[in-house]
Tab-separated table of C-alpha atoms and ligand atoms in Angstrom:
chain	number	residue	atom	x	y	z
G	108	THR	CA	-41.342	57.996	297.410
G	109	THR	CA	-41.955	59.791	294.127
G	110	PRO	CA	-40.831	63.401	294.179
G	111	ARG	CA	-44.119	65.071	293.465
G	112	GLN	CA	-42.939	68.637	293.616
G	113	TYR	CA	-42.529	68.950	289.855
G	114	ILE	CA	-45.820	67.366	288.865
G	115	ASN	CA	-48.833	69.665	288.914
G	116	ILE	CA	-51.367	66.850	288.913
G	117	GLU	CA	-54.507	68.974	289.261
G	118	LEU	CA	-53.613	71.320	286.437
G	119	LEU	CA	-52.564	68.495	284.108
G	120	THR	CA	-55.594	66.344	284.798
G	121	GLU	CA	-57.913	69.295	284.361
G	122	ALA	CA	-56.305	70.291	281.043
G	123	LEU	CA	-56.378	66.680	279.872
G	124	ARG	CA	-60.068	66.201	280.672
G	125	THR	CA	-61.331	69.528	279.392
G	126	GLY	CA	-59.404	69.170	276.149
G	127	ASN	CA	-57.153	72.151	276.774
G	128	ILE	CA	-54.295	70.953	274.582
G	129	VAL	CA	-52.274	74.153	274.759
G	130	GLN	CA	-52.266	74.289	278.531
G	131	PHE	CA	-51.571	70.569	278.798
G	132	ARG	CA	-48.608	70.735	276.429
G	133	ASN	CA	-47.181	73.825	278.074
G	134	GLU	CA	-47.099	72.203	281.461
G	135	PHE	CA	-46.329	68.637	280.373
G	136	LEU	CA	-43.465	69.325	277.980
G	137	ASP	CA	-41.794	71.464	280.618
G	138	MET	CA	-41.483	68.448	282.915
G	139	HIS	CA	-38.572	66.031	283.091
G	140	PRO	CA	-39.403	62.794	281.210
G	141	TYR	CA	-39.167	60.881	284.496
G	142	ASN	CA	-41.884	63.079	285.989
G	143	GLN	CA	-43.898	62.730	282.783
G	144	ALA	CA	-43.693	58.954	283.163
G	145	GLU	CA	-44.678	59.092	286.839
G	146	PHE	CA	-47.748	61.144	285.945
G	147	PHE	CA	-48.594	58.851	283.039
G	148	LYS	CA	-48.458	55.720	285.221
G	149	GLU	CA	-51.263	57.028	287.421
G	150	LEU	CA	-53.691	57.665	284.567
G	151	ASP	CA	-56.588	55.491	283.520
G	152	GLU	CA	-57.059	54.315	279.947
G	153	GLU	CA	-59.325	57.170	278.884
G	154	ASP	CA	-56.777	59.782	279.960
G	155	ARG	CA	-53.951	57.863	278.334
G	156	LEU	CA	-55.848	57.771	275.047
G	157	ASN	CA	-56.122	61.562	275.249
G	158	ILE	CA	-52.380	61.846	275.771
G	159	TYR	CA	-51.656	60.023	272.510
G	160	HIS	CA	-53.645	62.730	270.756
G	161	TYR	CA	-51.946	65.585	272.579
G	162	LEU	CA	-48.356	64.428	272.140
G	163	SER	CA	-46.411	63.555	269.034
G	164	PRO	CA	-44.795	60.079	268.872
G	165	GLU	CA	-41.451	61.815	269.318
G	166	GLU	CA	-42.587	63.535	272.504
G	167	MET	CA	-44.049	60.254	273.733
G	168	ALA	CA	-40.697	58.520	273.170
G	169	GLY	CA	-39.008	60.492	275.962
G	170	LEU	CA	-41.730	59.518	278.400
G	171	PHE	CA	-41.611	55.878	277.335
G	172	GLU	CA	-37.864	55.628	277.869
G	173	ASN	CA	-38.536	56.477	281.501
G	174	LEU	CA	-41.430	54.117	282.033
G	175	ASP	CA	-39.424	51.179	283.419
G	176	GLY	CA	-42.472	49.130	282.653
G	177	GLU	CA	-43.447	45.707	283.793
G	178	GLU	CA	-44.017	43.366	280.845
G	179	HIS	CA	-47.781	43.721	280.815
G	180	GLU	CA	-47.579	47.512	281.134
G	181	TYR	CA	-45.582	47.888	277.935
G	182	ARG	CA	-47.864	45.477	276.138
G	183	GLU	CA	-51.076	47.129	277.276
G	184	VAL	CA	-49.926	50.659	276.618
G	185	LEU	CA	-48.599	49.865	273.148
G	186	ALA	CA	-51.837	48.101	272.282
G	187	GLU	CA	-53.756	51.286	273.107
G	188	MET	CA	-51.820	53.266	270.515
G	189	SER	CA	-52.426	53.024	266.808
G	190	PRO	CA	-49.731	50.787	265.258
G	191	SER	CA	-48.262	53.660	263.265
G	192	TYR	CA	-48.104	55.928	266.346
G	193	ALA	CA	-46.411	53.163	268.356
G	194	ALA	CA	-43.958	52.452	265.548
G	195	ASP	CA	-43.102	56.144	265.219
G	196	MET	CA	-42.547	56.370	268.938
G	197	LEU	CA	-40.275	53.319	268.924
G	198	SER	CA	-38.301	54.824	266.021
G	199	ASN	CA	-37.699	57.934	268.099
G	200	MET	CA	-36.456	56.080	271.177
G	201	TYR	CA	-32.812	55.259	271.777
G	202	ALA	CA	-32.269	51.862	270.173
G	203	ASP	CA	-31.366	50.097	273.427
G	204	ASP	CA	-34.487	51.385	275.174
G	205	ALA	CA	-36.665	50.390	272.230
G	206	VAL	CA	-35.108	46.909	272.409
G	207	ASP	CA	-36.037	46.655	276.105
G	208	VAL	CA	-39.633	47.347	275.171
G	209	LEU	CA	-39.700	45.014	272.153
G	210	ASN	CA	-38.195	42.192	274.221
G	211	GLU	CA	-41.400	42.164	276.273
G	212	LEU	CA	-43.639	41.629	273.226
G	213	GLU	CA	-44.661	38.562	271.262
G	214	LYS	CA	-42.451	37.800	268.296
G	215	ASP	CA	-45.067	38.494	265.611
G	216	GLN	CA	-45.835	41.841	267.240
G	217	VAL	CA	-42.167	42.775	267.160
G	218	VAL	CA	-41.973	41.866	263.497
G	219	SER	CA	-45.045	43.918	262.640
G	220	TYR	CA	-43.681	47.015	264.400
G	221	LEU	CA	-40.292	46.603	262.750
G	222	THR	CA	-41.846	46.466	259.292
G	223	ILE	CA	-43.686	49.778	259.682
G	224	MET	CA	-40.930	51.586	261.588
G	225	ASP	CA	-38.473	54.027	260.126
G	226	LYS	CA	-36.011	51.804	258.244
G	227	GLU	CA	-32.820	53.137	259.784
G	228	ALA	CA	-34.169	52.772	263.322
G	229	ALA	CA	-35.539	49.302	262.560
G	230	ASP	CA	-32.159	48.148	261.217
G	231	GLU	CA	-30.386	49.329	264.352
G	232	ILE	CA	-32.902	47.565	266.551
G	233	LYS	CA	-32.714	44.326	264.539
G	234	GLU	CA	-28.946	44.253	265.095
G	235	LEU	CA	-29.377	44.632	268.830
G	236	LEU	CA	-32.129	42.022	269.088
G	237	HIS	CA	-29.611	39.340	268.011
G	238	TYR	CA	-27.546	39.515	271.172
G	239	GLU	CA	-28.056	37.096	274.050
G	240	GLU	CA	-29.908	38.391	277.067
G	241	TYR	CA	-27.657	39.526	279.962
G	242	THR	CA	-24.666	40.167	277.690
G	243	ALA	CA	-22.985	43.488	276.955
G	244	GLY	CA	-24.432	43.315	273.437
G	245	SER	CA	-27.974	43.181	274.758
G	246	ILE	CA	-27.657	46.369	276.788
G	247	MET	CA	-25.438	48.452	274.498
G	248	THR	CA	-26.643	51.221	272.229
G	249	THR	CA	-25.366	52.040	268.771
G	250	GLU	CA	-25.895	55.785	269.181
G	251	TYR	CA	-22.327	56.818	270.020
G	252	ILE	CA	-19.886	59.237	268.460
G	253	ALA	CA	-16.886	57.873	266.583
G	254	ILE	CA	-14.311	59.881	264.640
G	255	VAL	CA	-11.067	59.147	262.794
G	256	ALA	CA	-7.675	60.055	264.246
G	257	ASN	CA	-6.318	61.894	261.260
G	258	GLN	CA	-8.104	65.209	261.742
G	259	THR	CA	-7.886	68.339	263.850
G	260	VAL	CA	-9.777	69.149	267.040
G	261	ARG	CA	-11.637	71.824	265.077
G	262	SER	CA	-13.033	69.338	262.570
G	263	ALA	CA	-13.811	66.821	265.334
G	264	MET	CA	-15.799	69.483	267.218
G	265	HIS	CA	-17.719	70.126	264.032
G	266	ILE	CA	-18.665	66.443	263.763
G	267	LEU	CA	-19.568	66.366	267.430
G	268	LYS	CA	-21.914	69.301	267.002
G	269	ASN	CA	-23.695	67.578	264.115
G	270	GLU	CA	-23.985	64.182	265.773
G	271	ALA	CA	-24.730	65.274	269.333
G	272	PRO	CA	-28.527	65.398	268.966
G	273	ARG	CA	-28.626	61.671	268.149
G	274	ALA	CA	-25.965	60.292	270.465
G	275	GLU	CA	-26.892	58.787	273.812
G	276	THR	CA	-23.888	60.434	275.400
G	277	ILE	CA	-21.434	62.931	273.938
G	278	TYR	CA	-19.149	62.861	276.921
G	279	TYR	CA	-16.752	60.403	275.294
G	280	VAL	CA	-15.734	60.403	271.665
G	281	TYR	CA	-14.278	57.134	270.372
G	282	VAL	CA	-11.571	57.070	267.739
G	283	ILE	CA	-11.666	54.405	265.022
G	284	ASP	CA	-9.544	53.512	261.997
G	285	GLU	CA	-10.788	52.853	258.436
G	286	ASP	CA	-11.921	49.359	259.441
G	287	ARG	CA	-13.793	50.593	262.522
G	288	HIS	CA	-11.181	49.177	264.904
G	289	LEU	CA	-11.302	51.043	268.196
G	290	VAL	CA	-7.977	52.866	268.462
G	291	GLY	CA	-8.516	55.679	270.953
G	292	VAL	CA	-10.795	57.708	273.177
G	293	LEU	CA	-11.177	61.338	274.244
G	294	SER	CA	-13.570	63.047	276.603
G	295	LEU	CA	-15.463	66.155	275.616
G	296	ARG	CA	-13.385	67.891	278.246
G	297	ASP	CA	-10.162	66.746	276.504
G	298	LEU	CA	-11.462	68.204	273.245
G	299	ILE	CA	-12.566	71.519	274.693
G	300	VAL	CA	-9.264	72.204	276.437
G	301	SER	CA	-7.151	71.353	273.352
G	302	GLU	CA	-5.927	73.741	270.676
G	303	ASP	CA	-8.157	73.876	267.597
G	304	ASP	CA	-5.243	72.861	265.368
G	305	ALA	CA	-4.098	69.891	267.451
G	306	MET	CA	-4.461	66.502	265.766
G	307	ILE	CA	-6.793	63.933	267.346
G	308	SER	CA	-4.083	61.276	266.945
G	309	GLU	CA	-1.822	63.355	269.217
G	310	ILE	CA	-4.256	64.027	272.015
G	311	MET	CA	-6.296	60.816	272.104
G	312	TYR	CA	-5.699	58.132	274.732
G	313	ASP	CA	-4.925	54.819	273.035
G	314	ARG	CA	-5.178	52.298	275.884
G	315	VAL	CA	-8.910	52.100	275.619
G	316	VAL	CA	-10.709	49.950	278.157
G	317	SER	CA	-13.466	48.046	276.357
G	318	VAL	CA	-15.785	45.124	276.926
G	319	SER	CA	-16.425	42.268	274.582
G	320	VAL	CA	-19.913	41.977	273.136
G	321	GLY	CA	-20.538	38.608	274.799
G	322	GLU	CA	-19.384	39.756	278.237
G	323	ASP	CA	-21.800	39.208	281.112
G	324	GLN	CA	-23.634	42.398	282.057
G	325	GLU	CA	-22.640	41.971	285.714
G	326	GLU	CA	-18.986	42.091	284.702
G	327	VAL	CA	-19.672	45.253	282.690
G	328	ALA	CA	-21.236	46.813	285.782
G	329	ARG	CA	-18.173	45.896	287.817
G	330	MET	CA	-15.810	47.456	285.261
G	331	MET	CA	-17.867	50.609	285.027
G	332	ARG	CA	-17.628	50.945	288.791
G	333	ASP	CA	-13.921	50.104	289.025
G	334	TYR	CA	-12.794	52.456	286.256
G	335	ASN	CA	-15.359	55.119	287.072
G	336	PHE	CA	-16.248	55.818	283.447
G	337	LEU	CA	-19.606	57.234	282.377
G	338	ALA	CA	-19.637	54.856	279.397
G	339	LEU	CA	-17.711	51.829	278.104
G	340	PRO	CA	-17.208	50.866	274.461
G	341	VAL	CA	-18.287	47.402	273.288
G	342	VAL	CA	-16.165	45.557	270.708
G	343	ASP	CA	-16.196	42.250	268.826
G	344	PHE	CA	-13.355	39.730	268.884
G	345	GLN	CA	-11.385	41.729	266.337
G	346	ASP	CA	-11.747	44.943	268.282
G	347	HIS	CA	-14.303	46.537	265.959
G	348	LEU	CA	-16.394	49.121	267.768
G	349	LEU	CA	-20.015	47.918	267.973
G	350	GLY	CA	-21.652	50.133	270.566
G	351	ILE	CA	-21.427	51.720	273.984
G	352	ILE	CA	-22.938	51.070	277.375
G	353	THR	CA	-23.700	54.129	279.460
G	354	VAL	CA	-23.738	54.343	283.217
G	355	ASP	CA	-27.522	54.788	283.349
G	356	ASP	CA	-27.995	51.465	281.533
G	357	ILE	CA	-25.758	49.877	284.133
G	358	MET	CA	-27.789	51.290	287.000
G	359	ASP	CA	-30.793	49.418	285.620
G	360	VAL	CA	-28.695	46.221	285.490
G	361	MET	CA	-27.511	46.623	289.056
G	362	GLU	CA	-31.073	47.095	290.240
G	363	GLU	CA	-32.149	43.922	288.402
G	364	GLU	CA	-29.235	41.901	289.756
G	365	ALA	CA	-29.809	43.178	293.285
G	366	SER	CA	-33.449	42.130	293.233
G	367	ASP	CA	-32.507	38.731	291.716
G	368	ASP	CA	-29.992	38.163	294.507
G	369	TYR	CA	-32.602	39.261	296.975
G	370	SER	CA	-35.131	36.712	295.729
G	371	LYS	CA	-32.451	34.028	295.870
G	372	LEU	CA	-31.784	34.939	299.503
G	373	ALA	CA	-35.505	34.920	300.195
G	374	GLY	CA	-35.613	31.421	298.670
G	375	ILE	CA	-32.838	30.245	300.947
G	376	ALA	CA	-34.614	31.714	303.965
G	377	ASP	CA	-37.749	29.771	303.034
G	378	LEU	CA	-35.802	26.516	302.832
G	379	ASP	CA	-34.299	27.210	306.239
G	380	SER	CA	-37.664	27.620	307.805
G	381	ILE	CA	-38.872	24.375	306.225
G	382	ASP	CA	-35.849	22.524	307.606
G	383	ARG	CA	-36.505	23.763	311.064
G	384	ASN	CA	-40.141	22.692	311.069
Y	672	LIG	P1	-10.858	62.654	286.200
Y	672	LIG	O1	-11.291	61.226	286.317
Y	672	LIG	O2	-9.394	62.803	285.960
Y	672	LIG	O3	-11.415	63.553	287.239
Y	672	LIG	P2	-12.918	63.283	284.414
Y	672	LIG	O4	-13.848	63.579	285.500
Y	672	LIG	O5	-12.948	64.166	283.226
Y	672	LIG	O6	-11.434	63.234	284.856
Y	672	LIG	P3	-13.611	61.237	282.688
Y	672	LIG	O7	-13.744	62.358	281.761
Y	672	LIG	O8	-14.774	60.377	282.942
Y	672	LIG	O9	-13.149	61.785	284.048
Y	672	LIG	O10	-12.444	60.331	282.159
Y	672	LIG	C1	-11.116	60.728	282.188
Y	672	LIG	C2	-10.364	60.230	280.982
Y	672	LIG	O11	-10.660	58.886	280.699
Y	672	LIG	C3	-10.689	61.006	279.718
Y	672	LIG	O12	-9.529	61.578	279.230
Y	672	LIG	C4	-11.196	59.983	278.751
Y	672	LIG	O13	-10.690	60.176	277.469
Y	672	LIG	C5	-10.667	58.692	279.301
Y	672	LIG	N1	-11.524	57.562	278.962
Y	672	LIG	C6	-12.852	57.552	278.751
Y	672	LIG	N2	-13.307	56.340	278.418
Y	672	LIG	C7	-12.228	55.533	278.418
Y	672	LIG	C8	-12.021	54.150	278.145
Y	672	LIG	N3	-13.033	53.339	277.818
Y	672	LIG	N4	-10.781	53.671	278.247
Y	672	LIG	C9	-9.755	54.448	278.602
Y	672	LIG	N5	-9.872	55.761	278.847
Y	672	LIG	C10	-11.088	56.305	278.772
């Protein structure tokens, strides 16, 4: 069921095998990371090893975020890369996606990657690795945009422009006070339609819906659906902003939960058939 129309398999494979780096990069980097991942999944080890030479760790990061790997896939693929290439790639991934990958590895492997990774990225990932599985904290990302209320729309737009390349979503901007308490929210749309001289404190919405860091991920999915937001902020018990969960993270959760429920049902069906026999 993969949409193949945007993957020119023949051309890519040919370029990969004949060592035509320029042609390979031209075609490959033009593809959506999902399509890149779909192509990558079909390759054998020799071709994959070529790819690590043709793409920078940063370029590989986009593909990897879309891999949706099984445990062994992540492990095998990472083991094929040189440790420094793998670490660079992990540094360039969104922290929550990197955590998903690291959670599939052995503990000593995780530690060894974290020690050679970019320090800032490693620190972010270490924070996230502390949270219990299936909680809001375990699926949130720390790459959000937060601003203070006491400034104009003009200066907020300036911050947004600077931070946008690193944020997982720029659609919502969260407003915090000096102690990082979450005090308001604005959408990018709200900002764009406001006067440049308007103060953020005047235009922000202060009844922010948030989830607590220990909240069950199923509950987060439910809230996301009920409120129809593209992201939800995650806070601690004193309302400090810790991260955000975006709707695409939640889609992964829903898929997981659906297949869990399905296996439970399958289990019940099996019991039924045993009873009857
Ligand atoms: P509408 O839903 O009216 O069509 P829209 O498509 O722009 O508008 P969003 O932009 O997703 O919808 O959200 C609308 C409003 O919700 C925005 O003004 C935004 O500031 C606000 N908002 C976003 N996140 C939260 C939140 N966590 N809690 C409360 N309000 C929020």
